[in-house]
């Protein structure tokens, strides 16, 4: 399922590329022993990695350590190529909840060898993504709380106020490299508290005023 609705409207988008930021919250960068980057660190997930609310994350057999990362998702509503930060938010159609599922053991091995991360980040089911609320429904996207619980126990509890690179700057930066098309999504990074999830557990991710996901793991 690669389409998402904007709730309360009849707008529907086919999701295209999913551009993700790494290390966009200082405390999370520190918990993984990474430097805080001067420019956004980017990677992508394919649309084939998407699942929706209630769908199951399936941990691939080549990993023993699958981590959750709750993230605010930004839906692009109109083409953005080389836009300036002050015009960037005009291209945002809505905000959603995502979990950047990450095979941490695989990613660490790839990082150590200087190899790309796709198999740790872009496998089938690696991108739970909710429907979107209209951009105007979120008063300040840099002042919402993000929470992730595993079997009801809260593991991540952060605020988008702690983002290093803010959404307008991120869109400006990304759009100078990859033209953003309607239906493209930006995952804006995760706060501290990431950790493993195992088969049989259930994740709930919630972003205030934006939405909620319930995702079992197998
Ligand atoms: Mg992430």
PDB file of C-alpha atoms and ligand atoms in Angstrom:
ATOM      1  CA  UNK A   1       0.000   0.000   0.000  1.00  0.00           C
ATOM      2  CA  UNK A   2       1.836   3.073  -1.215  1.00  0.00           C
ATOM      3  CA  UNK A   3      -0.911   5.678  -1.109  1.00  0.00           C
ATOM      4  CA  UNK A   4      -1.678   7.888   1.862  1.00  0.00           C
ATOM      5  CA  UNK A   5      -4.620  10.196   2.560  1.00  0.00           C
ATOM      6  CA  UNK A   6      -4.707  13.638   4.053  1.00  0.00           C
ATOM      7  CA  UNK A   7      -7.223  13.196   6.803  1.00  0.00           C
ATOM      8  CA  UNK A   8     -10.372  15.285   6.623  1.00  0.00           C
ATOM      9  CA  UNK A   9      -9.850  15.987   2.891  1.00  0.00           C
ATOM     10  CA  UNK A  10     -10.283  13.976  -0.296  1.00  0.00           C
ATOM     11  CA  UNK A  11      -6.576  14.351  -1.111  1.00  0.00           C
ATOM     12  CA  UNK A  12      -4.630  11.158  -1.699  1.00  0.00           C
ATOM     13  CA  UNK A  13      -0.934  10.860  -2.586  1.00  0.00           C
ATOM     14  CA  UNK A  14       1.048   7.995  -4.066  1.00  0.00           C
ATOM     15  CA  UNK A  15       4.227   7.934  -2.020  1.00  0.00           C
ATOM     16  CA  UNK A  16       7.407   8.351  -4.048  1.00  0.00           C
ATOM     17  CA  UNK A  17      10.878   8.546  -2.628  1.00  0.00           C
ATOM     18  CA  UNK A  18      11.406   8.616   1.119  1.00  0.00           C
ATOM     19  CA  UNK A  19      14.370  10.819   2.038  1.00  0.00           C
ATOM     20  CA  UNK A  20      15.572  10.286   5.604  1.00  0.00           C
ATOM     21  CA  UNK A  21      17.783  12.273   7.929  1.00  0.00           C
ATOM     22  CA  UNK A  22      20.252  10.579  10.238  1.00  0.00           C
ATOM     23  CA  UNK A  23      21.588  12.194  13.411  1.00  0.00           C
ATOM     24  CA  UNK A  24      19.142  15.107  13.477  1.00  0.00           C
ATOM     25  CA  UNK A  25      18.754  15.059  17.266  1.00  0.00           C
ATOM     26  CA  UNK A  26      21.990  15.641  19.224  1.00  0.00           C
ATOM     27  CA  UNK A  27      21.182  13.264  22.076  1.00  0.00           C
ATOM     28  CA  UNK A  28      20.411  10.420  19.673  1.00  0.00           C
ATOM     29  CA  UNK A  29      23.635  11.052  17.717  1.00  0.00           C
ATOM     30  CA  UNK A  30      25.496  10.801  21.032  1.00  0.00           C
ATOM     31  CA  UNK A  31      23.757   7.564  22.105  1.00  0.00           C
ATOM     32  CA  UNK A  32      25.061   5.895  18.912  1.00  0.00           C
ATOM     33  CA  UNK A  33      28.535   7.427  19.322  1.00  0.00           C
ATOM     34  CA  UNK A  34      28.191   9.648  16.233  1.00  0.00           C
ATOM     35  CA  UNK A  35      29.345  13.223  15.699  1.00  0.00           C
ATOM     36  CA  UNK A  36      26.650  15.867  15.266  1.00  0.00           C
ATOM     37  CA  UNK A  37      26.873  16.645  11.549  1.00  0.00           C
ATOM     38  CA  UNK A  38      27.298  20.191  10.150  1.00  0.00           C
ATOM     39  CA  UNK A  39      25.008  19.307   7.175  1.00  0.00           C
ATOM     40  CA  UNK A  40      22.083  16.866   7.205  1.00  0.00           C
ATOM     41  CA  UNK A  41      23.117  13.216   6.719  1.00  0.00           C
ATOM     42  CA  UNK A  42      20.735  11.737   4.129  1.00  0.00           C
ATOM     43  CA  UNK A  43      19.725   8.288   3.012  1.00  0.00           C
ATOM     44  CA  UNK A  44      16.620   6.893   1.280  1.00  0.00           C
ATOM     45  CA  UNK A  45      14.089   4.145   1.694  1.00  0.00           C
ATOM     46  CA  UNK A  46      12.197   2.728  -1.302  1.00  0.00           C
ATOM     47  CA  UNK A  47       8.388   3.011  -1.435  1.00  0.00           C
ATOM     48  CA  UNK A  48       8.347  -0.813  -1.365  1.00  0.00           C
ATOM     49  CA  UNK A  49       9.413  -0.621   2.308  1.00  0.00           C
ATOM     50  CA  UNK A  50       6.126   1.076   3.315  1.00  0.00           C
ATOM     51  CA  UNK A  51       3.528  -0.466   5.588  1.00  0.00           C
ATOM     52  CA  UNK A  52       0.517   1.146   7.216  1.00  0.00           C
ATOM     53  CA  UNK A  53      -1.148   1.283  10.610  1.00  0.00           C
ATOM     54  CA  UNK A  54      -1.803  -2.242  11.911  1.00  0.00           C
ATOM     55  CA  UNK A  55       0.594  -3.904   9.449  1.00  0.00           C
ATOM     56  CA  UNK A  56       3.462  -6.069  10.676  1.00  0.00           C
ATOM     57  CA  UNK A  57       7.215  -5.368  10.581  1.00  0.00           C
ATOM     58  CA  UNK A  58       9.001  -8.544   9.523  1.00  0.00           C
ATOM     59  CA  UNK A  59      12.607  -8.662  10.721  1.00  0.00           C
ATOM     60  CA  UNK A  60      14.808 -10.136   7.960  1.00  0.00           C
ATOM     61  CA  UNK A  61      16.682 -13.340   8.754  1.00  0.00           C
ATOM     62  CA  UNK A  62      20.062 -11.611   8.202  1.00  0.00           C
ATOM     63  CA  UNK A  63      19.629  -9.419  11.317  1.00  0.00           C
ATOM     64  CA  UNK A  64      19.618 -10.147  15.049  1.00  0.00           C
ATOM     65  CA  UNK A  65      19.049  -6.529  16.141  1.00  0.00           C
ATOM     66  CA  UNK A  66      16.155  -4.521  14.715  1.00  0.00           C
ATOM     67  CA  UNK A  67      15.649  -1.027  16.202  1.00  0.00           C
ATOM     68  CA  UNK A  68      12.663   1.355  16.190  1.00  0.00           C
ATOM     69  CA  UNK A  69      13.129   5.095  15.513  1.00  0.00           C
ATOM     70  CA  UNK A  70       9.965   7.236  15.759  1.00  0.00           C
ATOM     71  CA  UNK A  71      10.102  10.190  13.355  1.00  0.00           C
ATOM     72  CA  UNK A  72       7.954  13.091  12.174  1.00  0.00           C
ATOM     73  CA  UNK A  73       7.204  12.538   8.469  1.00  0.00           C
ATOM     74  CA  UNK A  74       6.801  15.506   6.115  1.00  0.00           C
ATOM     75  CA  UNK A  75       4.675  14.995   2.977  1.00  0.00           C
ATOM     76  CA  UNK A  76       5.620  17.075  -0.059  1.00  0.00           C
ATOM     77  CA  UNK A  77       2.579  18.434  -1.913  1.00  0.00           C
ATOM     78  CA  UNK A  78       4.137  20.322  -4.828  1.00  0.00           C
ATOM     79  CA  UNK A  79       7.368  20.034  -6.794  1.00  0.00           C
ATOM     80  CA  UNK A  80      10.328  21.578  -4.969  1.00  0.00           C
ATOM     81  CA  UNK A  81      13.628  22.051  -6.788  1.00  0.00           C
ATOM     82  CA  UNK A  82      16.293  24.243  -5.240  1.00  0.00           C
ATOM     83  CA  UNK A  83      13.837  26.088  -3.002  1.00  0.00           C
ATOM     84  CA  UNK A  84      14.913  28.563  -0.359  1.00  0.00           C
ATOM     85  CA  UNK A  85      14.183  27.898   3.293  1.00  0.00           C
ATOM     86  CA  UNK A  86      11.738  30.814   3.494  1.00  0.00           C
ATOM     87  CA  UNK A  87       9.582  29.257   0.709  1.00  0.00           C
ATOM     88  CA  UNK A  88      10.066  25.632   1.762  1.00  0.00           C
ATOM     89  CA  UNK A  89       6.995  25.166   3.947  1.00  0.00           C
ATOM     90  CA  UNK A  90       4.752  26.166   1.012  1.00  0.00           C
ATOM     91  CA  UNK A  91       5.603  22.727  -0.443  1.00  0.00           C
ATOM     92  CA  UNK A  92       4.476  20.775   2.627  1.00  0.00           C
ATOM     93  CA  UNK A  93       1.064  19.127   2.252  1.00  0.00           C
ATOM     94  CA  UNK A  94       0.945  17.381   5.615  1.00  0.00           C
ATOM     95  CA  UNK A  95       2.615  15.725   8.584  1.00  0.00           C
ATOM     96  CA  UNK A  96       2.547  12.076   9.606  1.00  0.00           C
ATOM     97  CA  UNK A  97       4.011   9.500  11.953  1.00  0.00           C
ATOM     98  CA  UNK A  98       6.712   7.095  10.800  1.00  0.00           C
ATOM     99  CA  UNK A  99       9.034   4.531  12.315  1.00  0.00           C
ATOM    100  CA  UNK A 100      12.454   4.257  10.658  1.00  0.00           C
ATOM    101  CA  UNK A 101      13.046   0.537  11.239  1.00  0.00           C
ATOM    102  CA  UNK A 102      16.783  -0.091  11.296  1.00  0.00           C
ATOM    103  CA  UNK A 103      18.807  -3.302  11.390  1.00  0.00           C
ATOM    104  CA  UNK A 104      21.381  -1.881  13.767  1.00  0.00           C
ATOM    105  CA  UNK A 105      23.801  -4.813  13.621  1.00  0.00           C
ATOM    106  CA  UNK A 106      23.791  -4.775   9.825  1.00  0.00           C
ATOM    107  CA  UNK A 107      24.077  -0.973   9.719  1.00  0.00           C
ATOM    108  CA  UNK A 108      27.053  -1.007  12.114  1.00  0.00           C
ATOM    109  CA  UNK A 109      28.862  -3.580   9.968  1.00  0.00           C
ATOM    110  CA  UNK A 110      28.194  -1.509   6.831  1.00  0.00           C
ATOM    111  CA  UNK A 111      29.298   1.737   8.517  1.00  0.00           C
ATOM    112  CA  UNK A 112      32.537   0.107   9.669  1.00  0.00           C
ATOM    113  CA  UNK A 113      33.278  -0.873   6.064  1.00  0.00           C
ATOM    114  CA  UNK A 114      32.179   2.468   4.587  1.00  0.00           C
ATOM    115  CA  UNK A 115      29.390   0.730   2.667  1.00  0.00           C
ATOM    116  CA  UNK A 116      25.856   2.027   1.949  1.00  0.00           C
ATOM    117  CA  UNK A 117      23.028   1.346   4.423  1.00  0.00           C
ATOM    118  CA  UNK A 118      20.121   0.331   2.188  1.00  0.00           C
ATOM    119  CA  UNK A 119      19.856  -3.283   3.315  1.00  0.00           C
ATOM    120  CA  UNK A 120      19.724  -2.083   6.942  1.00  0.00           C
ATOM    121  CA  UNK A 121      17.121   0.620   6.277  1.00  0.00           C
ATOM    122  CA  UNK A 122      15.146  -0.169   3.126  1.00  0.00           C
ATOM    123  CA  UNK A 123      14.064  -3.794   3.457  1.00  0.00           C
ATOM    124  CA  UNK A 124      10.386  -4.753   3.007  1.00  0.00           C
ATOM    125  CA  UNK A 125       8.300  -3.435   5.975  1.00  0.00           C
ATOM    126  CA  UNK A 126      11.106  -1.053   7.113  1.00  0.00           C
ATOM    127  CA  UNK A 127       8.887   2.034   6.889  1.00  0.00           C
ATOM    128  CA  UNK A 128       5.641   2.082   8.877  1.00  0.00           C
ATOM    129  CA  UNK A 129       3.917   5.332   7.840  1.00  0.00           C
ATOM    130  CA  UNK A 130       0.557   6.793   8.911  1.00  0.00           C
ATOM    131  CA  UNK A 131      -1.864   8.910   6.923  1.00  0.00           C
ATOM    132  CA  UNK A 132      -1.131  12.638   7.099  1.00  0.00           C
ATOM    133  CA  UNK A 133      -2.856  15.556   8.774  1.00  0.00           C
ATOM    134  CA  UNK A 134      -3.009  18.765   6.716  1.00  0.00           C
ATOM    135  CA  UNK A 135       0.030  20.990   7.238  1.00  0.00           C
ATOM    136  CA  UNK A 136      -2.205  23.721   8.633  1.00  0.00           C
ATOM    137  CA  UNK A 137      -3.418  21.407  11.410  1.00  0.00           C
ATOM    138  CA  UNK A 138       0.027  21.457  13.038  1.00  0.00           C
ATOM    139  CA  UNK A 139       0.553  24.864  14.597  1.00  0.00           C
ATOM    140  CA  UNK A 140       4.320  24.436  15.002  1.00  0.00           C
ATOM    141  CA  UNK A 141       6.009  21.290  13.629  1.00  0.00           C
ATOM    142  CA  UNK A 142       9.015  22.111  15.810  1.00  0.00           C
ATOM    143  CA  UNK A 143       6.973  21.866  18.994  1.00  0.00           C
ATOM    144  CA  UNK A 144       5.314  18.449  19.027  1.00  0.00           C
ATOM    145  CA  UNK A 145       6.090  15.476  21.231  1.00  0.00           C
ATOM    146  CA  UNK A 146       7.106  12.104  19.759  1.00  0.00           C
ATOM    147  CA  UNK A 147       6.602   8.891  21.710  1.00  0.00           C
ATOM    148  CA  UNK A 148       7.298   5.267  21.015  1.00  0.00           C
ATOM    149  CA  UNK A 149       6.272   2.424  23.305  1.00  0.00           C
ATOM    150  CA  UNK A 150       6.987  -1.300  23.045  1.00  0.00           C
ATOM    151  CA  UNK A 151       4.251  -3.464  24.573  1.00  0.00           C
ATOM    152  CA  UNK A 152       2.976  -0.325  26.294  1.00  0.00           C
ATOM    153  CA  UNK A 153       6.342   0.604  27.865  1.00  0.00           C
ATOM    154  CA  UNK A 154       7.554   4.048  26.748  1.00  0.00           C
ATOM    155  CA  UNK A 155      11.034   3.891  25.179  1.00  0.00           C
ATOM    156  CA  UNK A 156      11.246   7.183  23.304  1.00  0.00           C
ATOM    157  CA  UNK A 157       9.732  10.431  24.560  1.00  0.00           C
ATOM    158  CA  UNK A 158      11.106  13.476  22.778  1.00  0.00           C
ATOM    159  CA  UNK A 159      10.147  16.734  21.151  1.00  0.00           C
ATOM    160  CA  UNK A 160      10.715  18.047  17.651  1.00  0.00           C
ATOM    161  CA  UNK A 161      12.015  21.208  19.361  1.00  0.00           C
ATOM    162  CA  UNK A 162      15.313  19.308  19.660  1.00  0.00           C
ATOM    163  CA  UNK A 163      15.837  18.889  15.902  1.00  0.00           C
ATOM    164  CA  UNK A 164      19.271  20.143  14.808  1.00  0.00           C
ATOM    165  CA  UNK A 165      18.298  20.895  11.194  1.00  0.00           C
ATOM    166  CA  UNK A 166      14.791  22.331  11.018  1.00  0.00           C
ATOM    167  CA  UNK A 167      12.202  21.460   8.394  1.00  0.00           C
ATOM    168  CA  UNK A 168      12.589  24.565   6.152  1.00  0.00           C
ATOM    169  CA  UNK A 169      16.381  24.177   6.046  1.00  0.00           C
ATOM    170  CA  UNK A 170      16.049  20.432   5.474  1.00  0.00           C
ATOM    171  CA  UNK A 171      13.691  20.906   2.511  1.00  0.00           C
ATOM    172  CA  UNK A 172      15.981  23.589   1.049  1.00  0.00           C
ATOM    173  CA  UNK A 173      19.015  21.313   1.440  1.00  0.00           C
ATOM    174  CA  UNK A 174      17.329  18.184   0.074  1.00  0.00           C
ATOM    175  CA  UNK A 175      15.666  20.015  -2.832  1.00  0.00           C
ATOM    176  CA  UNK A 176      19.047  21.264  -4.049  1.00  0.00           C
ATOM    177  CA  UNK A 177      20.135  17.612  -4.466  1.00  0.00           C
ATOM    178  CA  UNK A 178      16.954  15.648  -5.234  1.00  0.00           C
ATOM    179  CA  UNK A 179      13.984  17.398  -6.831  1.00  0.00           C
ATOM    180  CA  UNK A 180      11.090  16.728  -4.463  1.00  0.00           C
ATOM    181  CA  UNK A 181       7.861  15.633  -6.159  1.00  0.00           C
ATOM    182  CA  UNK A 182       4.298  15.523  -4.820  1.00  0.00           C
ATOM    183  CA  UNK A 183       4.047  12.369  -2.693  1.00  0.00           C
ATOM    184  CA  UNK A 184       7.690  12.354  -1.655  1.00  0.00           C
ATOM    185  CA  UNK A 185       8.261  12.107   2.087  1.00  0.00           C
ATOM    186  CA  UNK A 186      11.033  13.348   4.358  1.00  0.00           C
ATOM    187  CA  UNK A 187      11.681  11.520   7.638  1.00  0.00           C
ATOM    188  CA  UNK A 188      13.190  14.113   9.937  1.00  0.00           C
ATOM    189  CA  UNK A 189      15.248  11.973  12.330  1.00  0.00           C
ATOM    190  CA  UNK A 190      14.661  10.398  15.709  1.00  0.00           C
ATOM    191  CA  UNK A 191      15.132  11.545  19.309  1.00  0.00           C
ATOM    192  CA  UNK A 192      17.095   9.529  21.891  1.00  0.00           C
ATOM    193  CA  UNK A 193      15.892   6.222  23.291  1.00  0.00           C
ATOM    194  CA  UNK A 194      16.208   3.949  20.257  1.00  0.00           C
ATOM    195  CA  UNK A 195      16.519   0.269  20.983  1.00  0.00           C
ATOM    196  CA  UNK A 196      15.675  -3.238  19.867  1.00  0.00           C
ATOM    197  CA  UNK A 197      12.276  -4.708  19.205  1.00  0.00           C
ATOM    198  CA  UNK A 198      11.664  -8.442  18.924  1.00  0.00           C
ATOM    199  CA  UNK A 199       9.242 -10.752  17.158  1.00  0.00           C
ATOM    200  CA  UNK A 200       6.014 -10.984  19.147  1.00  0.00           C
ATOM    201  CA  UNK A 201       6.217  -7.413  20.496  1.00  0.00           C
ATOM    202  CA  UNK A 202       4.017  -4.495  19.401  1.00  0.00           C
ATOM    203  CA  UNK A 203       5.147  -0.918  18.873  1.00  0.00           C
ATOM    204  CA  UNK A 204       2.904   2.114  19.296  1.00  0.00           C
ATOM    205  CA  UNK A 205       4.183   5.398  17.924  1.00  0.00           C
ATOM    206  CA  UNK A 206       2.441   8.675  18.614  1.00  0.00           C
ATOM    207  CA  UNK A 207       3.091  12.262  17.611  1.00  0.00           C
ATOM    208  CA  UNK A 208       0.873  14.834  19.315  1.00  0.00           C
ATOM    209  CA  UNK A 209      -1.695  16.455  16.960  1.00  0.00           C
ATOM    210  CA  UNK A 210      -0.315  14.349  14.072  1.00  0.00           C
ATOM    211  CA  UNK A 211      -1.324  10.747  14.636  1.00  0.00           C
ATOM    212  CA  UNK A 212      -0.546   7.298  15.850  1.00  0.00           C
ATOM    213  CA  UNK A 213       0.629   3.903  14.574  1.00  0.00           C
ATOM    214  CA  UNK A 214       0.221   0.454  16.095  1.00  0.00           C
ATOM    215  CA  UNK A 215       2.687  -1.991  14.535  1.00  0.00           C
ATOM    216  CA  UNK A 216       3.263  -5.606  15.551  1.00  0.00           C
ATOM    217  CA  UNK A 217       6.642  -7.230  14.903  1.00  0.00           C
ATOM    218  CA  UNK A 218       7.304 -10.699  13.536  1.00  0.00           C
TER     219      UNK A 218
HETATM  220 MG1  LIG B   1      16.130   7.468  11.606  1.00  0.00          MG
END
